[in-house]
Short mmCIF file of C-alpha atoms and ligand atoms in Angstrom, two decimals:
data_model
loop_
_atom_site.label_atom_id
_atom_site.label_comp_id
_atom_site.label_asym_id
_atom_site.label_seq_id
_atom_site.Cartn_x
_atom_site.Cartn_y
_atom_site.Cartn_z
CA UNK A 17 42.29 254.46 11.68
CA UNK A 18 38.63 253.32 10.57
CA UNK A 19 37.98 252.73 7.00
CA UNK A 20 34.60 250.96 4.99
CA UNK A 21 34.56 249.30 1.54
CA UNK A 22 31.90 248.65 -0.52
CA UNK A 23 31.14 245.24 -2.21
CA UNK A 24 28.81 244.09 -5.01
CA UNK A 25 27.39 247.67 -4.79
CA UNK A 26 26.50 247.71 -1.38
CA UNK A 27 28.20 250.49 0.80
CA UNK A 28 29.54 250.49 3.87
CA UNK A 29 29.39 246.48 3.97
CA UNK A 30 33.75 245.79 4.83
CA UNK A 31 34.91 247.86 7.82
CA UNK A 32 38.26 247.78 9.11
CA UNK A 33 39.96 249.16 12.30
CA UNK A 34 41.83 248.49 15.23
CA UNK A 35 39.30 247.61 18.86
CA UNK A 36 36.12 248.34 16.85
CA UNK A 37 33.75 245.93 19.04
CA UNK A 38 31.46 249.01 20.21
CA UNK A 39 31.29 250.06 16.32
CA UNK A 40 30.92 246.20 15.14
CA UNK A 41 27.88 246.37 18.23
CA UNK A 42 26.24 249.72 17.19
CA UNK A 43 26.18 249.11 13.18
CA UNK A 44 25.08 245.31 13.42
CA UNK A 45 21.65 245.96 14.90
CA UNK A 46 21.53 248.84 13.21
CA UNK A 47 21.79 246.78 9.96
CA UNK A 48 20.32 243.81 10.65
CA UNK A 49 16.62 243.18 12.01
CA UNK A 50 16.28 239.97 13.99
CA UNK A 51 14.66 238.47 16.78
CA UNK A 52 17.72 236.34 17.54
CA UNK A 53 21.51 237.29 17.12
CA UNK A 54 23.75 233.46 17.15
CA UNK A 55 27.48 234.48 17.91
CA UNK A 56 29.36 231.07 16.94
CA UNK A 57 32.83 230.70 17.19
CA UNK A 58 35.63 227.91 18.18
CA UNK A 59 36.62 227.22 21.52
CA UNK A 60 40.27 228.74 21.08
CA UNK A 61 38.84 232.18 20.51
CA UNK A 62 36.28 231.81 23.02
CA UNK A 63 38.69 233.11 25.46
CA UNK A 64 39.75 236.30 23.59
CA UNK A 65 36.90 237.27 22.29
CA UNK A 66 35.55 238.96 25.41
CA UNK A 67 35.62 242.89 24.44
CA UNK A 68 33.33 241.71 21.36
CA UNK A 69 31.15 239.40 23.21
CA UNK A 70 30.23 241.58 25.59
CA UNK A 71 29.61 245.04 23.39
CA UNK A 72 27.02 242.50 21.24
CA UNK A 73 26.09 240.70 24.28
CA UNK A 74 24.66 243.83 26.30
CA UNK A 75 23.59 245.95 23.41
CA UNK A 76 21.63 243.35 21.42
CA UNK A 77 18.28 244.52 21.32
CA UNK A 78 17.07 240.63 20.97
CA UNK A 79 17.76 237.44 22.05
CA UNK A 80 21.24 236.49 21.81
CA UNK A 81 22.99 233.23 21.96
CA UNK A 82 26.46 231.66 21.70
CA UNK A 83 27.18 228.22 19.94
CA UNK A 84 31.04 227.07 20.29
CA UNK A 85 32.64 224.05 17.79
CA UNK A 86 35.91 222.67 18.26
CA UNK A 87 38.96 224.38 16.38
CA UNK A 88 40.19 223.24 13.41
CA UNK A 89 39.41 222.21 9.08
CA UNK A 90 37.89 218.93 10.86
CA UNK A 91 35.01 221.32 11.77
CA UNK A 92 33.84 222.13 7.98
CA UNK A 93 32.37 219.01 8.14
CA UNK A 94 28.32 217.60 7.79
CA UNK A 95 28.20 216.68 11.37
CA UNK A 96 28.98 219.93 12.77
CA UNK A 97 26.97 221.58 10.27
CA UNK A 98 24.43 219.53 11.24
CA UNK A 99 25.39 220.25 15.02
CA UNK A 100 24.80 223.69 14.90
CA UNK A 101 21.02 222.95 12.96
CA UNK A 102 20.06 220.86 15.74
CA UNK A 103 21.47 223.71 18.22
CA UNK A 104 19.10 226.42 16.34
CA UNK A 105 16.23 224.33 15.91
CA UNK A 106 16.04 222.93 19.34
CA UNK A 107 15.86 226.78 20.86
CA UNK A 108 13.10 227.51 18.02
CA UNK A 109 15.24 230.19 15.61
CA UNK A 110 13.06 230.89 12.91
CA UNK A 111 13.88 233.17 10.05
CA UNK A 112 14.25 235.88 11.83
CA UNK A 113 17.74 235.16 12.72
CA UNK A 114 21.07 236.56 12.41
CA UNK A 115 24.43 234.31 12.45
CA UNK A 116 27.65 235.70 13.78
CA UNK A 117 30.39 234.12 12.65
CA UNK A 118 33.32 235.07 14.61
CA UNK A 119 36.77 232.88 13.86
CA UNK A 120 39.27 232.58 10.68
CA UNK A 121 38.12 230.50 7.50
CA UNK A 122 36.86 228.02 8.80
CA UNK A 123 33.99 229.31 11.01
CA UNK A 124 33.32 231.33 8.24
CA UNK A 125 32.74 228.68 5.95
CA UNK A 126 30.46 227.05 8.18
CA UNK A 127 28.79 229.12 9.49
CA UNK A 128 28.06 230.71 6.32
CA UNK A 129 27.23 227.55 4.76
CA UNK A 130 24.57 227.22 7.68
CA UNK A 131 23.14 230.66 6.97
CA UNK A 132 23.17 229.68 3.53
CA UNK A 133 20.53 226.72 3.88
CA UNK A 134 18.89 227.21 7.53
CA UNK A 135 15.27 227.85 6.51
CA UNK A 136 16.22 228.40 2.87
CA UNK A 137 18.13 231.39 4.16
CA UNK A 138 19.59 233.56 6.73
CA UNK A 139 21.37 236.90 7.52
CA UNK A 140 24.91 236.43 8.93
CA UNK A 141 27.49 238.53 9.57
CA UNK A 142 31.63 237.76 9.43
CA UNK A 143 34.24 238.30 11.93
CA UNK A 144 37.49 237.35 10.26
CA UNK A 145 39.83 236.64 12.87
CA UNK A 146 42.56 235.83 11.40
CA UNK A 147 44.70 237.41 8.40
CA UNK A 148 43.96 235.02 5.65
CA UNK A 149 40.03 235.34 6.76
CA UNK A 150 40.04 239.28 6.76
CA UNK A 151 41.90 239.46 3.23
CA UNK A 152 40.40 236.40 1.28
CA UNK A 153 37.65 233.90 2.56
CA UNK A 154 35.33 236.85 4.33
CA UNK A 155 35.07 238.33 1.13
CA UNK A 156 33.48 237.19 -2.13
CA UNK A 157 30.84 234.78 -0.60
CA UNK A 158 31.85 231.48 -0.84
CA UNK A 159 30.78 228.91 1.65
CA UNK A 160 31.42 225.46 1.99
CA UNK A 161 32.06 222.35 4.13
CA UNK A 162 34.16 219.61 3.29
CA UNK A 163 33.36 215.89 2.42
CA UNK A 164 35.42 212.59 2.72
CA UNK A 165 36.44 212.66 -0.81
CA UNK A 166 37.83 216.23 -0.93
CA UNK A 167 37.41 220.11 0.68
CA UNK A 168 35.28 222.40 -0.43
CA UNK A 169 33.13 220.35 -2.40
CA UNK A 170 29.50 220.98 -1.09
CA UNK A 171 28.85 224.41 -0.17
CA UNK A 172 27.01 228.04 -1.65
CA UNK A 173 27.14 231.32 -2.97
CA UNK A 174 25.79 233.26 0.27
CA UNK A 175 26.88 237.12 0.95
CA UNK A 176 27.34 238.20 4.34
CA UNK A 177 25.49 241.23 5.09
CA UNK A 178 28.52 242.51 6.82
CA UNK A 179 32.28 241.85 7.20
CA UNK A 180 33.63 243.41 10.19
CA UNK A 181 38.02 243.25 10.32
CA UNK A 182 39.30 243.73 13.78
CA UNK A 183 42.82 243.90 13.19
CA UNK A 184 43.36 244.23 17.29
CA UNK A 185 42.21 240.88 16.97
CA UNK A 186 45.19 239.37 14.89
CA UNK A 187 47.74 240.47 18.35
CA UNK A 188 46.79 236.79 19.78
CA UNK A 189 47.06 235.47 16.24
CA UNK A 190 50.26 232.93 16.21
CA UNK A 191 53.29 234.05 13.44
CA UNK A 192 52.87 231.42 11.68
CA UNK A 193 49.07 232.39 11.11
CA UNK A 194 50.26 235.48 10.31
CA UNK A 195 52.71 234.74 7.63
CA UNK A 196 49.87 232.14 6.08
CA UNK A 197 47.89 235.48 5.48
CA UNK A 198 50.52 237.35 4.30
CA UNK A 199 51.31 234.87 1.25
CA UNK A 200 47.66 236.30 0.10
CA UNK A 201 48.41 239.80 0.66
CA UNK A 202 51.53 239.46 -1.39
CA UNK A 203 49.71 237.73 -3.99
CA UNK A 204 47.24 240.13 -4.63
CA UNK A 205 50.09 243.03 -4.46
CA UNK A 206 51.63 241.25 -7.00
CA UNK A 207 49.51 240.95 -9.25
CA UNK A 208 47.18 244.49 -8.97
CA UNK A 209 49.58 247.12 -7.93
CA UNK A 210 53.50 247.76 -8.04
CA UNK A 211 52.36 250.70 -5.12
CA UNK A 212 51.14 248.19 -2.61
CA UNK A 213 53.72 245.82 -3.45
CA UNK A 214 56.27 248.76 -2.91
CA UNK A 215 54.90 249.26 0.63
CA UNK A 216 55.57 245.84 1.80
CA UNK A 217 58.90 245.86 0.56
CA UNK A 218 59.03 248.40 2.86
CA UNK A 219 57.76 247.42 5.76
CA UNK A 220 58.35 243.88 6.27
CA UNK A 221 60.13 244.26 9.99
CA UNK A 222 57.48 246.23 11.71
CA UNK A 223 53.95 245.17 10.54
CA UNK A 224 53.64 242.49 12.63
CA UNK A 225 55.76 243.85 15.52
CA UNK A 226 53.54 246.53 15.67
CA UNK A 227 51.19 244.03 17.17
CA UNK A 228 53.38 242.79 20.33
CA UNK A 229 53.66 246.00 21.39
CA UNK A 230 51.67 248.00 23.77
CA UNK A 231 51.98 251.35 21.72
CA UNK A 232 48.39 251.59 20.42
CA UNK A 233 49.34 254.02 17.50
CA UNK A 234 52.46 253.09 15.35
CA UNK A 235 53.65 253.27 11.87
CA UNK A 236 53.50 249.35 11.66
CA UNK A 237 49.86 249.15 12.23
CA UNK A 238 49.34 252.62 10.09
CA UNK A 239 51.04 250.38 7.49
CA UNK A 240 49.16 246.91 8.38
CA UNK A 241 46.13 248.86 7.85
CA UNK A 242 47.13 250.26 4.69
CA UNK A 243 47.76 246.49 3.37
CA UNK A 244 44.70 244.65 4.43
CA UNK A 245 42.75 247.36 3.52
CA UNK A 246 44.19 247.68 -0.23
CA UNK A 247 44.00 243.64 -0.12
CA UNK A 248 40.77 243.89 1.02
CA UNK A 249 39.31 246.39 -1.61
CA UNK A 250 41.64 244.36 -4.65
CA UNK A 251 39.27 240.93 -3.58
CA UNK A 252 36.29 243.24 -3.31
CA UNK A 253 36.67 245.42 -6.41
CA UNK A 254 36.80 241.62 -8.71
CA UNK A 255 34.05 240.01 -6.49
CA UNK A 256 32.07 242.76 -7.49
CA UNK A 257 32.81 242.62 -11.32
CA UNK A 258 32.50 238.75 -11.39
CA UNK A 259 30.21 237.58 -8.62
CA UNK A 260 30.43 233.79 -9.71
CA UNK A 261 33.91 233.52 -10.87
CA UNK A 262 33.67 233.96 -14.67
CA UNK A 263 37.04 234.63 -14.91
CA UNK A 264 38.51 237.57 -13.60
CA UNK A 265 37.79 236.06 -10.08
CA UNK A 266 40.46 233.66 -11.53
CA UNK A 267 43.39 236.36 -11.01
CA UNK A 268 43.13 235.45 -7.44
CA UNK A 269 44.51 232.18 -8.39
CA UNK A 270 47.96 233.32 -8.50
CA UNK A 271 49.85 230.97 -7.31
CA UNK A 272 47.33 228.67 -6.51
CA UNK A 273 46.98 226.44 -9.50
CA UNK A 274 50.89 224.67 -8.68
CA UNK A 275 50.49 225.91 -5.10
CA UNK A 276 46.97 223.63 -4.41
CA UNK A 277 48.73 220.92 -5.84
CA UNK A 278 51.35 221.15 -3.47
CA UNK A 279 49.30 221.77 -1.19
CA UNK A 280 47.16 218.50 -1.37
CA UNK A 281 49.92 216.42 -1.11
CA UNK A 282 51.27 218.32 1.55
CA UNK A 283 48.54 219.11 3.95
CA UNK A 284 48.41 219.31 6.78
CA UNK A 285 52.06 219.79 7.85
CA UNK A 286 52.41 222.67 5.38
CA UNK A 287 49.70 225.41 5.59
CA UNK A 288 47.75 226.69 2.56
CA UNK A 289 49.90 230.31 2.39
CA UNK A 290 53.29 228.34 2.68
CA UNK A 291 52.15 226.41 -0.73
CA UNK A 292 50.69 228.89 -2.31
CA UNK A 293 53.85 230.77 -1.72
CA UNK A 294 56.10 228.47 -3.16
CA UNK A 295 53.34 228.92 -5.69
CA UNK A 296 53.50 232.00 -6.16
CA UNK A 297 57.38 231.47 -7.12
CA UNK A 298 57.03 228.83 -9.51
CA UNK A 299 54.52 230.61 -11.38
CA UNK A 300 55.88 233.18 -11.85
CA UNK A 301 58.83 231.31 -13.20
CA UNK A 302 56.74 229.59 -15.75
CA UNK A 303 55.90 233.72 -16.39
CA UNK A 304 59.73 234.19 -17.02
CA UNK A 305 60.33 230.95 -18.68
CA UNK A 306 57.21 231.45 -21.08
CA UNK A 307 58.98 235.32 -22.03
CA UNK A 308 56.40 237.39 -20.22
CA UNK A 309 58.82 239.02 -17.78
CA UNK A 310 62.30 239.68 -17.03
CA UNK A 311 63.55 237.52 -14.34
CA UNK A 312 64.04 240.39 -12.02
CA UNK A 313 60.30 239.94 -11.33
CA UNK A 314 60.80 236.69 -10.16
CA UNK A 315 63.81 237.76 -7.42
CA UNK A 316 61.42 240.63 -6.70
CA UNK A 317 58.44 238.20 -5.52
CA UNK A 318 61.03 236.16 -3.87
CA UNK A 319 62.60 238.55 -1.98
CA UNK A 320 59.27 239.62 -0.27
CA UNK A 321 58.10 236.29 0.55
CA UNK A 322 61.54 235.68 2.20
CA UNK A 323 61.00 239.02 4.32
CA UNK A 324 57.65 237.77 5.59
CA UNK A 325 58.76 234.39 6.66
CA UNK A 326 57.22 232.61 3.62
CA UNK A 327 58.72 229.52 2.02
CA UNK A 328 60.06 229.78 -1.73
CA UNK A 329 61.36 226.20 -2.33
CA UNK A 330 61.07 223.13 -0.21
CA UNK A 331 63.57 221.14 1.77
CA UNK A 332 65.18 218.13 -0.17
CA UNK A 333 62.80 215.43 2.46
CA UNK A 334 59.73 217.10 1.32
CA UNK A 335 60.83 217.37 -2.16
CA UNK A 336 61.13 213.68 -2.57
CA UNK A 337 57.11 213.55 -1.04
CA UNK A 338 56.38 215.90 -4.41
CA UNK A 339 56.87 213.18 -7.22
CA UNK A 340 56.46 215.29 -10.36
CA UNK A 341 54.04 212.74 -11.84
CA UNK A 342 51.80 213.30 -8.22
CA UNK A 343 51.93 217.20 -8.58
CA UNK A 344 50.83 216.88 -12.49
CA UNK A 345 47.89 214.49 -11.84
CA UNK A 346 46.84 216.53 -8.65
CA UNK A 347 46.78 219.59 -11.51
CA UNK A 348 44.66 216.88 -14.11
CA UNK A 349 41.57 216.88 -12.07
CA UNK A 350 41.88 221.25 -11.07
CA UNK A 351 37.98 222.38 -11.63
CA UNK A 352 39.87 225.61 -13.08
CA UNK A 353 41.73 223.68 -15.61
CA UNK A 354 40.30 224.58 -19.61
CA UNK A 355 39.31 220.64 -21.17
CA UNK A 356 43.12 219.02 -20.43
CA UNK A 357 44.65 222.48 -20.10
CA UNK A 358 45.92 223.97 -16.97
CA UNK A 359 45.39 227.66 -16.10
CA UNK A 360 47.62 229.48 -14.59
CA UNK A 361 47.83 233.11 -14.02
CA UNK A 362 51.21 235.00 -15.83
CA UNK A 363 52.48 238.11 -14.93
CA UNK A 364 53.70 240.05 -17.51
CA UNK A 365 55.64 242.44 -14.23
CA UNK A 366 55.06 243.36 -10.89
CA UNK A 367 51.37 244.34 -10.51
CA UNK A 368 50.56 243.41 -14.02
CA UNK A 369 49.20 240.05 -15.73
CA UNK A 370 49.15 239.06 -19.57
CA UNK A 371 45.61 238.74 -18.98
CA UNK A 372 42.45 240.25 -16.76
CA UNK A 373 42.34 236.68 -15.87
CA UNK A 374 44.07 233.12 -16.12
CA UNK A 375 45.86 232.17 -19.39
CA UNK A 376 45.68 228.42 -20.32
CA UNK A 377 49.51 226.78 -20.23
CA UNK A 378 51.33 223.71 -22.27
CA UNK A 379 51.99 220.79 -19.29
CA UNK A 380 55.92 221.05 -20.58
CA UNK A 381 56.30 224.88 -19.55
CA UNK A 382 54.69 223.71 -15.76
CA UNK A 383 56.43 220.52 -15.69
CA UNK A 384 60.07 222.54 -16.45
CA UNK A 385 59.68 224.49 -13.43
CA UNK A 386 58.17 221.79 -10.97
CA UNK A 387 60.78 218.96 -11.45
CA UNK A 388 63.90 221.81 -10.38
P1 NAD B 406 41.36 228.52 10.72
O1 NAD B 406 40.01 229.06 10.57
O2 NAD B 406 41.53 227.06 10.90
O3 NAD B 406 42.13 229.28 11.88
C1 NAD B 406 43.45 228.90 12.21
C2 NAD B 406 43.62 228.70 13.70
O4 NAD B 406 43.80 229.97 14.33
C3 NAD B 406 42.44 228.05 14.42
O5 NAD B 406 42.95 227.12 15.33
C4 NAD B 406 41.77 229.20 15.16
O6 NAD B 406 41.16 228.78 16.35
C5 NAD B 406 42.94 230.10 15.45
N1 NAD B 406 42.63 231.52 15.50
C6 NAD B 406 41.82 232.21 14.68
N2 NAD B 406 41.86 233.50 14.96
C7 NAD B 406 42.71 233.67 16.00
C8 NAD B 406 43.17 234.78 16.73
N3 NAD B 406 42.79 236.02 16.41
N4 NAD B 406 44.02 234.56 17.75
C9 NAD B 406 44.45 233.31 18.04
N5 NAD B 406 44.06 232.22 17.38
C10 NAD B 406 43.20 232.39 16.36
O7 NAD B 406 42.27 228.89 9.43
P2 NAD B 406 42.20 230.01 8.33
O8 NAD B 406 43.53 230.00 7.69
O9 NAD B 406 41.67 231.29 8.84
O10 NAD B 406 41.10 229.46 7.31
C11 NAD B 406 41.32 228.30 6.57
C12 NAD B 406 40.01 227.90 5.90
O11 NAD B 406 39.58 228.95 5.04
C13 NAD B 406 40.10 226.65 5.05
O12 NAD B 406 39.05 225.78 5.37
C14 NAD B 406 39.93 227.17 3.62
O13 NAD B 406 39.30 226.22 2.78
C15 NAD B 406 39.08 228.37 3.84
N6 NAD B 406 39.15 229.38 2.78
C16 NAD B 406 37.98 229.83 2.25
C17 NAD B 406 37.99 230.79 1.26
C18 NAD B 406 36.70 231.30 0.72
O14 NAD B 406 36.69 232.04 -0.28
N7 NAD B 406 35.58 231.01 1.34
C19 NAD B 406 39.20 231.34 0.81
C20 NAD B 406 40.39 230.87 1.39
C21 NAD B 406 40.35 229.90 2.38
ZN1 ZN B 407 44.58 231.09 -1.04
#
């Protein structure tokens, strides 16, 4: 169980499999020319990442160092950024150095960010290590760190030379991690292929059993596989057409137009999948509501999330935190949004959209579903 996906017309860059840190090892330096190799990573990994960090640790054919930042989104920030500068500048890395980024989004949007800008420019390399980093912010490029007035708002288009997906890693990765990635794989089922939708219908129980288990080869992680891997190669396949999100990049925003808006009000007690997910529900009621498909599409979505653990309505407490007039303005100021109109991707049925990309929709249609 090994697989590599292209991206932006480079071969061989994604590679997915179960304890690949001798592979990750061998095809890194084989890759990547550098003087220095910079592994960073946060301090709750540190402890079980030892397979990996000593495969890259003995084989490196340079010099290699380790930089560790505390856990957490409060690490996307300037200081740390700056932090990790001051840490490669003070043991002289030049150009000639390759970052590591081994951790879940946010190392990778860090550390990328740092690649990005460090001496106008630097190799690095991802490590996704968790779900939602392996299937959506590994791929595609983005990099940012946050700022006082919002996330995500100074940051860079930077590629990663290579992403490398150990899903042995996602066995220390807590359930509700898990599920948080899982609102992403279902989105991008949903709306690319009724096939990969139909296999986690199917296998909703064992996929992430298969991990607490000592039996090395299963069906569940046959199946896991299967999933990241056709989640992986949806993201890649539309990174590829539209590099700097023209607008089919956009289809990824399923669920994520009403979803971020819940999710800003809502943050940090609810995590970004658990929005999205209720999302993911609401728009594709607006989808039903607006006569694009049957309602059967809607109990369809629903039914999955429910199997993976995911949210599809909120609690009557944290309903009353989600004034309607709160979740509308959040949606006002959306960078997606079309002059006043708000974009929302509609799927016509399961694996299918109206569009190759976001349609614009009337507030009332948005506004119907959000105030049930
Ligand atoms: P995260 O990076 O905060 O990781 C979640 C927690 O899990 C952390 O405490 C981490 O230490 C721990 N962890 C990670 N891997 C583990 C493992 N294998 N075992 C045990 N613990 C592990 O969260 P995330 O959900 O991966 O990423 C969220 C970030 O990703 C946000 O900042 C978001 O803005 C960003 N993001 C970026 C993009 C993009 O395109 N660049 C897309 C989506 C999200
Ligand atoms: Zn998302």
């Amino acid at each position: 169980m090994y697989s590599t996906l292209p991206i932006l017309h480079q071969p061989n860059v994604i590679h997915i499999g179960y304890h690949i840190h001798d592979k990750v090892a061998a095809d890194l330096y084989q890759t990547v020319t550098a003087s220095t190799f910079v592994l960073i990573t946060d301090t709750r990994l540190l402890p079980l990442i030892n397979p990996l960090l000593n495969s890259l640790q003995s084989k490196c054919p340079g010099r290699f160092l380790v930089r560790v930042i505390p856990p957490g989104e409060g690490s996307k920030s300037r200081a740390t950024k700056a932090n990790i500068e001051d840490f490669l500048l003070k043991n002289s890395c030049t150009r000639d150095t390759c970052l590591v980024a081994v951790g879940g989004g946010v190392v990778g949007d860090l550390v990328g960010y740092v690649a990005a800008t460090f001496m106008r420019g630097i190799p690095f390399v991802q490590v996704p290590t968790t779900l939602l980093a392996m299937v959506d912010s590994s791929l595609g490029g983005k990099t940012a760190i946050d700022t006082p007035a919002g996330k995500n708002l100074v940051g860079a288009f930077w590629q990663p030379k290579r992403v490398y997906m150990d899903l042995g890693m996602l066995m220390t990765l807590p359930s509700r991690e898990f599920r948080n990635g899982m609102a992403e794989v279902i989105k991008t089922a949903a709306i690319s292929s009724e096939a990969d939708f139909k296999v986690l219908e199917d296998g909703a129980t064992d996929m992430e059993a298969s991990l607490h288990t000592t039996q090395e080869a299963s069906k569940g992680r046959e199946k896991l596989l299967e999933v990241i891997l056709a989640s992986a190669r949806f993201k890649a396949d539309v990174v590829t057409e539209d590099e700097r999100e023209g607008g089919l990049r956009g289809l990824l925003n399923f669920g994520h137009t009403i979803g971020h808006a819940f999710e800003k009000i809502l943050s940090p007690d609810w995590l970004h999948g658990e929005c999205v997910s209720v999302g993911l529900v609401a728009e594709a009621e607006v989808s039903h509501l607006l006569g694009h498909c049957d309602y059967a599409v809607v109990e369809r979505l629903k039914r999955v999330l429910v199997a993976y653990g995911l949210p599809i309505d909120f609690d009557a407490a944290t309903k009353a935190r989600l004034g309607l007039d709160d979740v509308m303005q959040v949606m006002r100021v959306d960078k997606k949004n079309q002059g006043s109109q708000k974009k929302l991707v509609i799927l016509s049925s399961i694996g299918t959209t109206l569009e190759p990309k976001a349609s614009a929709v009337a507030d009332d249609a948005i506004e119907n579903i959000v105030k049930k």
